[in-house]
PDB file of N, CA and C in Angstrom:
ATOM      1  N   MET U 368     339.288   6.697 129.792  1.00 39.00           N
ATOM      2  CA  MET U 368     338.148   6.290 128.994  1.00 39.00           C
ATOM      3  C   MET U 368     338.738   5.438 127.948  1.00 39.00           C
ATOM      4  N   ALA U 369     337.929   4.222 127.660  1.00 45.00           N
ATOM      5  CA  ALA U 369     338.415   3.234 126.809  1.00 45.00           C
ATOM      6  C   ALA U 369     338.058   3.642 125.373  1.00 45.00           C
ATOM      7  N   GLN U 370     338.909   3.236 124.484  1.00 44.00           N
ATOM      8  CA  GLN U 370     338.625   3.523 123.074  1.00 44.00           C
ATOM      9  C   GLN U 370     337.963   2.365 122.409  1.00 44.00           C
ATOM     10  N   CYS U 371     337.106   2.737 121.412  1.00 46.00           N
ATOM     11  CA  CYS U 371     336.583   1.692 120.683  1.00 46.00           C
ATOM     12  C   CYS U 371     337.420   1.338 119.614  1.00 46.00           C
ATOM     13  N   GLN U 372     337.487  -0.022 119.365  1.00 49.00           N
ATOM     14  CA  GLN U 372     338.216  -0.578 118.352  1.00 49.00           C
ATOM     15  C   GLN U 372     337.350  -1.386 117.532  1.00 49.00           C
ATOM     16  N   TYR U 373     337.633  -1.174 116.115  1.00 47.00           N
ATOM     17  CA  TYR U 373     336.705  -1.854 115.140  1.00 47.00           C
ATOM     18  C   TYR U 373     337.478  -3.028 114.693  1.00 47.00           C
ATOM     19  N   PHE U 374     336.855  -4.162 114.656  1.00 48.00           N
ATOM     20  CA  PHE U 374     337.305  -5.394 114.156  1.00 48.00           C
ATOM     21  C   PHE U 374     336.879  -5.631 112.657  1.00 48.00           C
ATOM     22  N   SER U 375     337.467  -6.500 112.046  1.00 59.00           N
ATOM     23  CA  SER U 375     337.112  -6.824 110.559  1.00 59.00           C
ATOM     24  C   SER U 375     335.812  -7.496 110.680  1.00 59.00           C
ATOM     25  N   GLN U 376     334.996  -6.865 109.990  1.00 83.00           N
ATOM     26  CA  GLN U 376     333.514  -7.276 109.771  1.00 83.00           C
ATOM     27  C   GLN U 376     333.177  -7.451 108.347  1.00 83.00           C
ATOM     28  N   THR U 377     332.207  -8.302 108.117  1.00 82.00           N
ATOM     29  CA  THR U 377     331.809  -8.531 106.734  1.00 82.00           C
ATOM     30  C   THR U 377     330.364  -8.051 106.701  1.00 82.00           C
ATOM     31  N   TRP U 378     330.144  -7.249 105.639  1.00 81.00           N
ATOM     32  CA  TRP U 378     328.826  -6.552 105.466  1.00 81.00           C
ATOM     33  C   TRP U 378     328.317  -7.187 104.255  1.00 81.00           C
ATOM     34  N   LEU U 379     327.017  -7.827 104.318  1.00 82.00           N
ATOM     35  CA  LEU U 379     326.245  -8.336 103.280  1.00 82.00           C
ATOM     36  C   LEU U 379     325.253  -7.344 102.893  1.00 82.00           C
ATOM     37  N   ALA U 380     325.149  -7.035 101.598  1.00 82.00           N
ATOM     38  CA  ALA U 380     323.998  -6.219 101.098  1.00 82.00           C
ATOM     39  C   ALA U 380     323.700  -6.519  99.714  1.00 82.00           C
ATOM     40  N   ASP U 381     322.657  -6.118  99.145  1.00 80.00           N
ATOM     41  CA  ASP U 381     322.240  -6.200  97.903  1.00 80.00           C
ATOM     42  C   ASP U 381     322.706  -5.175  96.851  1.00 80.00           C
ATOM     43  N   LYS U 382     322.458  -5.307  95.673  1.00 81.00           N
ATOM     44  CA  LYS U 382     322.959  -4.294  94.675  1.00 81.00           C
ATOM     45  C   LYS U 382     322.478  -2.963  94.935  1.00 81.00           C
ATOM     46  N   ALA U 383     321.448  -2.733  95.601  1.00 81.00           N
ATOM     47  CA  ALA U 383     320.924  -1.386  95.879  1.00 81.00           C
ATOM     48  C   ALA U 383     321.937  -0.557  96.728  1.00 81.00           C
ATOM     49  N   TYR U 384     322.815  -1.209  97.387  1.00 78.00           N
ATOM     50  CA  TYR U 384     323.801  -0.483  98.223  1.00 78.00           C
ATOM     51  C   TYR U 384     325.190  -0.409  97.590  1.00 78.00           C
ATOM     52  N   ASP U 385     325.121  -0.456  96.220  1.00 78.00           N
ATOM     53  CA  ASP U 385     326.422  -0.270  95.586  1.00 78.00           C
ATOM     54  C   ASP U 385     326.854   1.140  95.320  1.00 78.00           C
ATOM     55  N   ALA U 386     327.101   1.777  96.254  1.00 79.00           N
ATOM     56  CA  ALA U 386     327.454   3.192  96.269  1.00 79.00           C
ATOM     57  C   ALA U 386     328.763   3.443  96.845  1.00 79.00           C
ATOM     58  N   ASP U 387     329.708   3.908  96.086  1.00 76.00           N
ATOM     59  CA  ASP U 387     331.186   3.903  96.705  1.00 76.00           C
ATOM     60  C   ASP U 387     331.293   5.018  97.827  1.00 76.00           C
ATOM     61  N   THR U 388     330.754   6.194  97.533  1.00 77.00           N
ATOM     62  CA  THR U 388     330.879   7.305  98.571  1.00 77.00           C
ATOM     63  C   THR U 388     330.030   7.136  99.844  1.00 77.00           C
ATOM     64  N   ARG U 389     328.905   6.691  99.726  1.00 81.00           N
ATOM     65  CA  ARG U 389     328.020   6.582 100.849  1.00 81.00           C
ATOM     66  C   ARG U 389     328.182   5.224 101.570  1.00 81.00           C
ATOM     67  N   VAL U 390     328.366   4.133 100.931  1.00 83.00           N
ATOM     68  CA  VAL U 390     328.361   2.835 101.603  1.00 83.00           C
ATOM     69  C   VAL U 390     329.870   2.164 101.581  1.00 83.00           C
ATOM     70  N   ILE U 391     330.324   1.902 100.485  1.00 81.00           N
ATOM     71  CA  ILE U 391     331.518   1.214 100.372  1.00 81.00           C
ATOM     72  C   ILE U 391     332.793   1.852 101.119  1.00 81.00           C
ATOM     73  N   GLU U 392     332.908   3.181 100.910  1.00 84.00           N
ATOM     74  CA  GLU U 392     334.019   3.805 101.724  1.00 84.00           C
ATOM     75  C   GLU U 392     333.702   3.831 103.158  1.00 84.00           C
ATOM     76  N   SER U 393     332.539   4.020 103.538  1.00 85.00           N
ATOM     77  CA  SER U 393     332.267   3.929 105.026  1.00 85.00           C
ATOM     78  C   SER U 393     332.551   2.692 105.611  1.00 85.00           C
ATOM     79  N   ILE U 394     332.363   1.582 104.832  1.00 83.00           N
ATOM     80  CA  ILE U 394     332.661   0.215 105.466  1.00 83.00           C
ATOM     81  C   ILE U 394     334.095   0.008 105.564  1.00 83.00           C
ATOM     82  N   LYS U 395     334.790   0.482 104.475  1.00 82.00           N
ATOM     83  CA  LYS U 395     336.340   0.305 104.383  1.00 82.00           C
ATOM     84  C   LYS U 395     336.983   1.153 105.535  1.00 82.00           C
ATOM     85  N   ALA U 396     336.277   2.371 105.880  1.00 85.00           N
ATOM     86  CA  ALA U 396     336.864   3.257 106.935  1.00 85.00           C
ATOM     87  C   ALA U 396     336.960   2.516 108.362  1.00 85.00           C
ATOM     88  N   VAL U 397     336.068   1.540 108.403  1.00 82.00           N
ATOM     89  CA  VAL U 397     336.007   0.811 109.774  1.00 82.00           C
ATOM     90  C   VAL U 397     336.648  -0.648 109.616  1.00 82.00           C
ATOM     91  N   GLN U 398     337.450  -0.790 108.552  1.00 82.00           N
ATOM     92  CA  GLN U 398     338.308  -1.990 108.175  1.00 82.00           C
ATOM     93  C   GLN U 398     337.264  -3.042 108.026  1.00 82.00           C
ATOM     94  N   GLY U 399     336.094  -2.855 107.422  1.00 83.00           N
ATOM     95  CA  GLY U 399     335.109  -3.860 107.030  1.00 83.00           C
ATOM     96  C   GLY U 399     335.262  -4.554 105.606  1.00 83.00           C
ATOM     97  N   ASN U 400     334.688  -5.592 105.377  1.00 82.00           N
ATOM     98  CA  ASN U 400     334.585  -6.214 104.171  1.00 82.00           C
ATOM     99  C   ASN U 400     333.338  -6.217 103.593  1.00 82.00           C
ATOM    100  N   ALA U 401     333.173  -5.349 102.432  1.00 82.00           N
ATOM    101  CA  ALA U 401     331.815  -5.265 101.830  1.00 82.00           C
ATOM    102  C   ALA U 401     331.630  -6.298 100.696  1.00 82.00           C
ATOM    103  N   VAL U 402     330.546  -7.187 100.978  1.00 83.00           N
ATOM    104  CA  VAL U 402     330.204  -8.142  99.986  1.00 83.00           C
ATOM    105  C   VAL U 402     328.974  -7.640  99.360  1.00 83.00           C
ATOM    106  N   ILE U 403     329.061  -6.826  98.367  1.00 83.00           N
ATOM    107  CA  ILE U 403     327.880  -6.047  97.758  1.00 83.00           C
ATOM    108  C   ILE U 403     328.244  -6.338  96.143  1.00 83.00           C
ATOM    109  N   PRO U 404     327.361  -7.062  95.556  1.00 84.00           N
ATOM    110  CA  PRO U 404     327.668  -7.161  94.049  1.00 84.00           C
ATOM    111  C   PRO U 404     327.494  -5.915  93.317  1.00 84.00           C
ATOM    112  N   SER U 405     328.156  -5.665  92.256  1.00 83.00           N
ATOM    113  CA  SER U 405     328.129  -4.580  91.448  1.00 83.00           C
ATOM    114  C   SER U 405     326.862  -4.515  90.563  1.00 83.00           C
ATOM    115  N   LYS U 406     326.332  -3.153  90.302  1.00 83.00           N
ATOM    116  CA  LYS U 406     325.179  -3.205  89.528  1.00 83.00           C
ATOM    117  C   LYS U 406     325.728  -3.420  88.053  1.00 83.00           C
ATOM    118  N   CYS U 407     324.760  -3.754  87.167  1.00 82.00           N
ATOM    119  CA  CYS U 407     325.156  -4.094  85.954  1.00 82.00           C
ATOM    120  C   CYS U 407     325.700  -2.938  84.997  1.00 82.00           C
ATOM    121  N   HIS U 408     325.194  -1.817  85.338  1.00 83.00           N
ATOM    122  CA  HIS U 408     325.644  -0.596  84.491  1.00 83.00           C
ATOM    123  C   HIS U 408     326.985   0.093  85.090  1.00 83.00           C
ATOM    124  N   ARG U 409     327.516  -0.662  85.952  1.00 80.00           N
ATOM    125  CA  ARG U 409     328.832   0.029  86.508  1.00 80.00           C
ATOM    126  C   ARG U 409     329.933  -0.166  85.544  1.00 80.00           C
ATOM    127  N   LEU U 410     330.689   0.955  85.447  1.00 82.00           N
ATOM    128  CA  LEU U 410     331.783   0.942  84.395  1.00 82.00           C
ATOM    129  C   LEU U 410     332.971   0.054  84.932  1.00 82.00           C
ATOM    130  N   GLN U 411     333.215   0.048  86.118  1.00 82.00           N
ATOM    131  CA  GLN U 411     334.383  -0.822  86.746  1.00 82.00           C
ATOM    132  C   GLN U 411     333.738  -1.668  87.767  1.00 82.00           C
ATOM    133  N   PRO U 412     333.380  -2.887  87.365  1.00 80.00           N
ATOM    134  CA  PRO U 412     332.793  -3.768  88.260  1.00 80.00           C
ATOM    135  C   PRO U 412     333.618  -4.253  89.515  1.00 80.00           C
ATOM    136  N   ARG U 413     333.194  -4.258  90.653  1.00 80.00           N
ATOM    137  CA  ARG U 413     333.826  -4.620  91.768  1.00 80.00           C
ATOM    138  C   ARG U 413     333.769  -6.198  92.082  1.00 80.00           C
ATOM    139  N   ASP U 414     334.838  -6.794  92.470  1.00 80.00           N
ATOM    140  CA  ASP U 414     334.800  -8.243  92.810  1.00 80.00           C
ATOM    141  C   ASP U 414     333.976  -8.448  94.176  1.00 80.00           C
ATOM    142  N   SER U 415     333.195  -9.394  94.302  1.00 78.00           N
ATOM    143  CA  SER U 415     332.594  -9.895  95.490  1.00 78.00           C
ATOM    144  C   SER U 415     332.479 -11.291  95.662  1.00 78.00           C
ATOM    145  N   ASP U 416     332.528 -11.836  96.835  1.00 80.00           N
ATOM    146  CA  ASP U 416     332.481 -13.313  97.037  1.00 80.00           C
ATOM    147  C   ASP U 416     331.132 -13.766  96.940  1.00 80.00           C
ATOM    148  N   LYS U 417     330.880 -14.550  95.876  1.00 81.00           N
ATOM    149  CA  LYS U 417     329.649 -14.994  95.494  1.00 81.00           C
ATOM    150  C   LYS U 417     329.051 -16.015  96.488  1.00 81.00           C
ATOM    151  N   GLU U 418     330.007 -16.900  97.082  1.00 82.00           N
ATOM    152  CA  GLU U 418     329.496 -17.887  97.981  1.00 82.00           C
ATOM    153  C   GLU U 418     329.068 -17.258  99.295  1.00 82.00           C
ATOM    154  N   LEU U 419     329.839 -16.291  99.680  1.00 82.00           N
ATOM    155  CA  LEU U 419     329.368 -15.510 101.055  1.00 82.00           C
ATOM    156  C   LEU U 419     328.193 -14.785 100.711  1.00 82.00           C
ATOM    157  N   TYR U 420     327.884 -14.329  99.562  1.00 82.00           N
ATOM    158  CA  TYR U 420     326.767 -13.519  99.260  1.00 82.00           C
ATOM    159  C   TYR U 420     325.352 -14.256  99.338  1.00 82.00           C
ATOM    160  N   LYS U 421     325.633 -15.691  99.005  1.00 82.00           N
ATOM    161  CA  LYS U 421     324.548 -16.524  99.194  1.00 82.00           C
ATOM    162  C   LYS U 421     323.899 -16.623 100.537  1.00 82.00           C
ATOM    163  N   ALA U 422     324.733 -16.296 101.560  1.00 80.00           N
ATOM    164  CA  ALA U 422     324.367 -16.413 102.930  1.00 80.00           C
ATOM    165  C   ALA U 422     323.275 -15.307 103.219  1.00 80.00           C
ATOM    166  N   GLN U 423     323.246 -14.192 102.437  1.00 81.00           N
ATOM    167  CA  GLN U 423     322.271 -13.198 102.625  1.00 81.00           C
ATOM    168  C   GLN U 423     320.992 -13.633 102.352  1.00 81.00           C
ATOM    169  N   HIS U 424     320.846 -14.495 101.337  1.00 82.00           N
ATOM    170  CA  HIS U 424     319.467 -15.067 101.197  1.00 82.00           C
ATOM    171  C   HIS U 424     318.935 -15.951 102.224  1.00 82.00           C
ATOM    172  N   LEU U 425     319.777 -16.634 102.881  1.00 83.00           N
ATOM    173  CA  LEU U 425     319.286 -17.457 103.943  1.00 83.00           C
ATOM    174  C   LEU U 425     318.869 -16.657 105.188  1.00 83.00           C
ATOM    175  N   ILE U 426     319.634 -15.425 105.321  1.00 82.00           N
ATOM    176  CA  ILE U 426     319.289 -14.551 106.433  1.00 82.00           C
ATOM    177  C   ILE U 426     317.951 -13.951 106.251  1.00 82.00           C
ATOM    178  N   GLU U 427     317.766 -13.387 104.954  1.00 84.00           N
ATOM    179  CA  GLU U 427     316.562 -12.766 104.590  1.00 84.00           C
ATOM    180  C   GLU U 427     315.248 -13.750 104.671  1.00 84.00           C
ATOM    181  N   ASN U 428     315.514 -14.947 104.322  1.00 86.00           N
ATOM    182  CA  ASN U 428     314.426 -15.905 104.433  1.00 86.00           C
ATOM    183  C   ASN U 428     314.187 -16.171 105.898  1.00 86.00           C
ATOM    184  N   PHE U 429     315.105 -16.160 106.806  1.00 86.00           N
ATOM    185  CA  PHE U 429     314.929 -16.389 108.283  1.00 86.00           C
ATOM    186  C   PHE U 429     314.096 -15.363 108.859  1.00 86.00           C
ATOM    187  N   PHE U 430     314.371 -14.054 108.415  1.00 85.00           N
ATOM    188  CA  PHE U 430     313.629 -12.963 108.947  1.00 85.00           C
ATOM    189  C   PHE U 430     312.252 -12.923 108.406  1.00 85.00           C
ATOM    190  N   ALA U 431     311.968 -13.383 107.074  1.00 88.00           N
ATOM    191  CA  ALA U 431     310.677 -13.401 106.617  1.00 88.00           C
ATOM    192  C   ALA U 431     309.779 -14.493 107.372  1.00 88.00           C
ATOM    193  N   LYS U 432     310.389 -15.637 107.718  1.00 89.00           N
ATOM    194  CA  LYS U 432     309.748 -16.501 108.546  1.00 89.00           C
ATOM    195  C   LYS U 432     309.322 -16.160 109.851  1.00 89.00           C
ATOM    196  N   ILE U 433     310.280 -15.383 110.666  1.00 87.00           N
ATOM    197  CA  ILE U 433     309.781 -15.044 111.918  1.00 87.00           C
ATOM    198  C   ILE U 433     308.833 -13.875 111.952  1.00 87.00           C
ATOM    199  N   LYS U 434     308.801 -13.118 110.825  1.00 86.00           N
ATOM    200  CA  LYS U 434     307.889 -11.976 110.837  1.00 86.00           C
ATOM    201  C   LYS U 434     306.360 -12.505 110.518  1.00 86.00           C
ATOM    202  N   GLN U 435     306.297 -13.815 110.190  1.00 88.00           N
ATOM    203  CA  GLN U 435     304.904 -14.336 110.161  1.00 88.00           C
ATOM    204  C   GLN U 435     304.272 -14.445 111.452  1.00 88.00           C
ATOM    205  N   TYR U 436     304.948 -14.419 112.596  1.00 86.00           N
ATOM    206  CA  TYR U 436     304.239 -14.379 113.881  1.00 86.00           C
ATOM    207  C   TYR U 436     304.033 -12.866 114.287  1.00 86.00           C
ATOM    208  N   ARG U 437     302.652 -12.724 114.412  1.00 86.00           N
ATOM    209  CA  ARG U 437     302.208 -11.306 114.598  1.00 86.00           C
ATOM    210  C   ARG U 437     302.830 -10.611 115.709  1.00 86.00           C
ATOM    211  N   ALA U 438     303.138 -11.195 116.883  1.00 82.00           N
ATOM    212  CA  ALA U 438     303.827 -10.487 117.967  1.00 82.00           C
ATOM    213  C   ALA U 438     305.112  -9.972 117.663  1.00 82.00           C
ATOM    214  N   ILE U 439     305.888 -10.715 116.719  1.00 83.00           N
ATOM    215  CA  ILE U 439     307.206 -10.318 116.294  1.00 83.00           C
ATOM    216  C   ILE U 439     307.048  -9.156 115.330  1.00 83.00           C
ATOM    217  N   ALA U 440     306.163  -9.367 114.289  1.00 83.00           N
ATOM    218  CA  ALA U 440     306.065  -8.324 113.228  1.00 83.00           C
ATOM    219  C   ALA U 440     305.607  -7.044 113.714  1.00 83.00           C
ATOM    220  N   THR U 441     304.713  -7.048 114.781  1.00 83.00           N
ATOM    221  CA  THR U 441     304.152  -5.703 115.225  1.00 83.00           C
ATOM    222  C   THR U 441     304.783  -5.348 116.556  1.00 83.00           C
ATOM    223  N   ARG U 442     305.637  -6.124 117.027  1.00 80.00           N
ATOM    224  CA  ARG U 442     306.449  -5.779 118.267  1.00 80.00           C
ATOM    225  C   ARG U 442     305.371  -5.435 119.392  1.00 80.00           C
ATOM    226  N   TYR U 443     304.603  -6.373 119.760  1.00 80.00           N
ATOM    227  CA  TYR U 443     303.692  -6.148 120.987  1.00 80.00           C
ATOM    228  C   TYR U 443     304.460  -5.742 122.297  1.00 80.00           C
ATOM    229  N   ASP U 444     305.570  -6.542 122.527  1.00 79.00           N
ATOM    230  CA  ASP U 444     306.268  -6.361 123.773  1.00 79.00           C
ATOM    231  C   ASP U 444     307.004  -5.073 123.733  1.00 79.00           C
ATOM    232  N   LYS U 445     306.778  -4.308 124.894  1.00 82.00           N
ATOM    233  CA  LYS U 445     307.579  -2.895 124.856  1.00 82.00           C
ATOM    234  C   LYS U 445     308.925  -3.099 125.536  1.00 82.00           C
ATOM    235  N   LEU U 446     309.094  -4.015 126.318  1.00 88.00           N
ATOM    236  CA  LEU U 446     310.406  -4.203 127.010  1.00 88.00           C
ATOM    237  C   LEU U 446     311.319  -5.022 126.057  1.00 88.00           C
ATOM    238  N   VAL U 447     312.512  -4.465 125.909  1.00 88.00           N
ATOM    239  CA  VAL U 447     313.584  -5.273 125.015  1.00 88.00           C
ATOM    240  C   VAL U 447     313.761  -6.641 125.371  1.00 88.00           C
ATOM    241  N   SER U 448     313.817  -6.905 126.764  1.00 89.00           N
ATOM    242  CA  SER U 448     313.995  -8.266 127.180  1.00 89.00           C
ATOM    243  C   SER U 448     312.912  -9.208 126.754  1.00 89.00           C
ATOM    244  N   HIS U 449     311.676  -8.801 126.944  1.00 88.00           N
ATOM    245  CA  HIS U 449     310.468  -9.593 126.459  1.00 88.00           C
ATOM    246  C   HIS U 449     310.547  -9.788 124.898  1.00 88.00           C
ATOM    247  N   PHE U 450     310.794  -8.724 124.188  1.00 87.00           N
ATOM    248  CA  PHE U 450     310.885  -8.817 122.718  1.00 87.00           C
ATOM    249  C   PHE U 450     311.861  -9.864 122.395  1.00 87.00           C
ATOM    250  N   LEU U 451     313.081  -9.780 122.963  1.00 88.00           N
ATOM    251  CA  LEU U 451     314.226 -10.688 122.578  1.00 88.00           C
ATOM    252  C   LEU U 451     313.889 -12.043 123.005  1.00 88.00           C
ATOM    253  N   SER U 452     313.231 -12.336 124.126  1.00 90.00           N
ATOM    254  CA  SER U 452     312.815 -13.791 124.486  1.00 90.00           C
ATOM    255  C   SER U 452     311.668 -14.197 123.427  1.00 90.00           C
ATOM    256  N   ALA U 453     310.828 -13.398 122.959  1.00 87.00           N
ATOM    257  CA  ALA U 453     310.012 -13.852 121.970  1.00 87.00           C
ATOM    258  C   ALA U 453     310.583 -14.180 120.608  1.00 87.00           C
ATOM    259  N   ILE U 454     311.678 -13.396 120.349  1.00 87.00           N
ATOM    260  CA  ILE U 454     312.492 -13.736 119.136  1.00 87.00           C
ATOM    261  C   ILE U 454     313.205 -15.061 119.277  1.00 87.00           C
ATOM    262  N   HIS U 455     313.856 -15.365 120.433  1.00 89.00           N
ATOM    263  CA  HIS U 455     314.443 -16.609 120.747  1.00 89.00           C
ATOM    264  C   HIS U 455     313.375 -17.808 120.599  1.00 89.00           C
ATOM    265  N   LEU U 456     312.165 -17.589 121.080  1.00 89.00           N
ATOM    266  CA  LEU U 456     311.231 -18.573 121.161  1.00 89.00           C
ATOM    267  C   LEU U 456     310.709 -18.921 119.753  1.00 89.00           C
ATOM    268  N   VAL U 457     310.498 -17.913 118.971  1.00 89.00           N
ATOM    269  CA  VAL U 457     309.986 -18.094 117.519  1.00 89.00           C
ATOM    270  C   VAL U 457     311.129 -18.603 116.699  1.00 89.00           C
ATOM    271  N   SER U 458     312.520 -18.226 116.985  1.00 88.00           N
ATOM    272  CA  SER U 458     313.647 -18.720 116.299  1.00 88.00           C
ATOM    273  C   SER U 458     313.773 -20.239 116.460  1.00 88.00           C
ATOM    274  N   SER U 459     313.447 -20.654 117.653  1.00 89.00           N
ATOM    275  CA  SER U 459     313.687 -22.041 118.028  1.00 89.00           C
ATOM    276  C   SER U 459     312.600 -22.905 117.289  1.00 89.00           C
ATOM    277  N   VAL U 460     311.511 -22.294 116.971  1.00 87.00           N
ATOM    278  CA  VAL U 460     310.366 -22.928 116.270  1.00 87.00           C
ATOM    279  C   VAL U 460     310.774 -23.090 114.647  1.00 87.00           C
ATOM    280  N   VAL U 461     311.232 -21.906 114.199  1.00 85.00           N
ATOM    281  CA  VAL U 461     311.449 -21.743 112.855  1.00 85.00           C
ATOM    282  C   VAL U 461     312.703 -22.365 112.388  1.00 85.00           C
ATOM    283  N   TRP U 462     313.684 -22.407 113.214  1.00 79.00           N
ATOM    284  CA  TRP U 462     315.060 -22.861 112.769  1.00 79.00           C
ATOM    285  C   TRP U 462     315.131 -24.349 112.296  1.00 79.00           C
ATOM    286  N   PRO U 463     314.454 -25.238 112.798  1.00 73.00           N
ATOM    287  CA  PRO U 463     314.679 -26.522 112.239  1.00 73.00           C
ATOM    288  C   PRO U 463     314.045 -26.844 110.908  1.00 73.00           C
ATOM    289  N   ASN U 464     313.061 -25.946 110.458  1.00 65.00           N
ATOM    290  CA  ASN U 464     312.388 -26.101 109.186  1.00 65.00           C
ATOM    291  C   ASN U 464     313.251 -25.769 108.078  1.00 65.00           C
TER     292      ASN U 464
END
C-alpha cells in the first residue's frame, strides 16, 4: 500500500481563520504555509506575506463571477464531469474580463 506524502502547500484564508489550535497547527502538521493575517486584538501578531495574500482577493472575485451563471450557482448538472465541463466553459468566458 502506498503512503500519502504531503508536499508544501500554501493556504490562503482571511482573518476569520486566525485560530492557532484549530487551523494554524493543522496546516503546519502537514508542512503547509498559512497565509492568514492576524486579527487586530491578537496579543502576539503573526507575520504573513501580504503580497501573496492579495491573490486571495483575485480568487474570490473569480468565484463571484462564475457564480453569476445560474447553472453553476445551483449546480444543475448531477454528473461531476458535466459540472466540471460547465465550469471550464464559464471560466473561459469570465477569465479574459
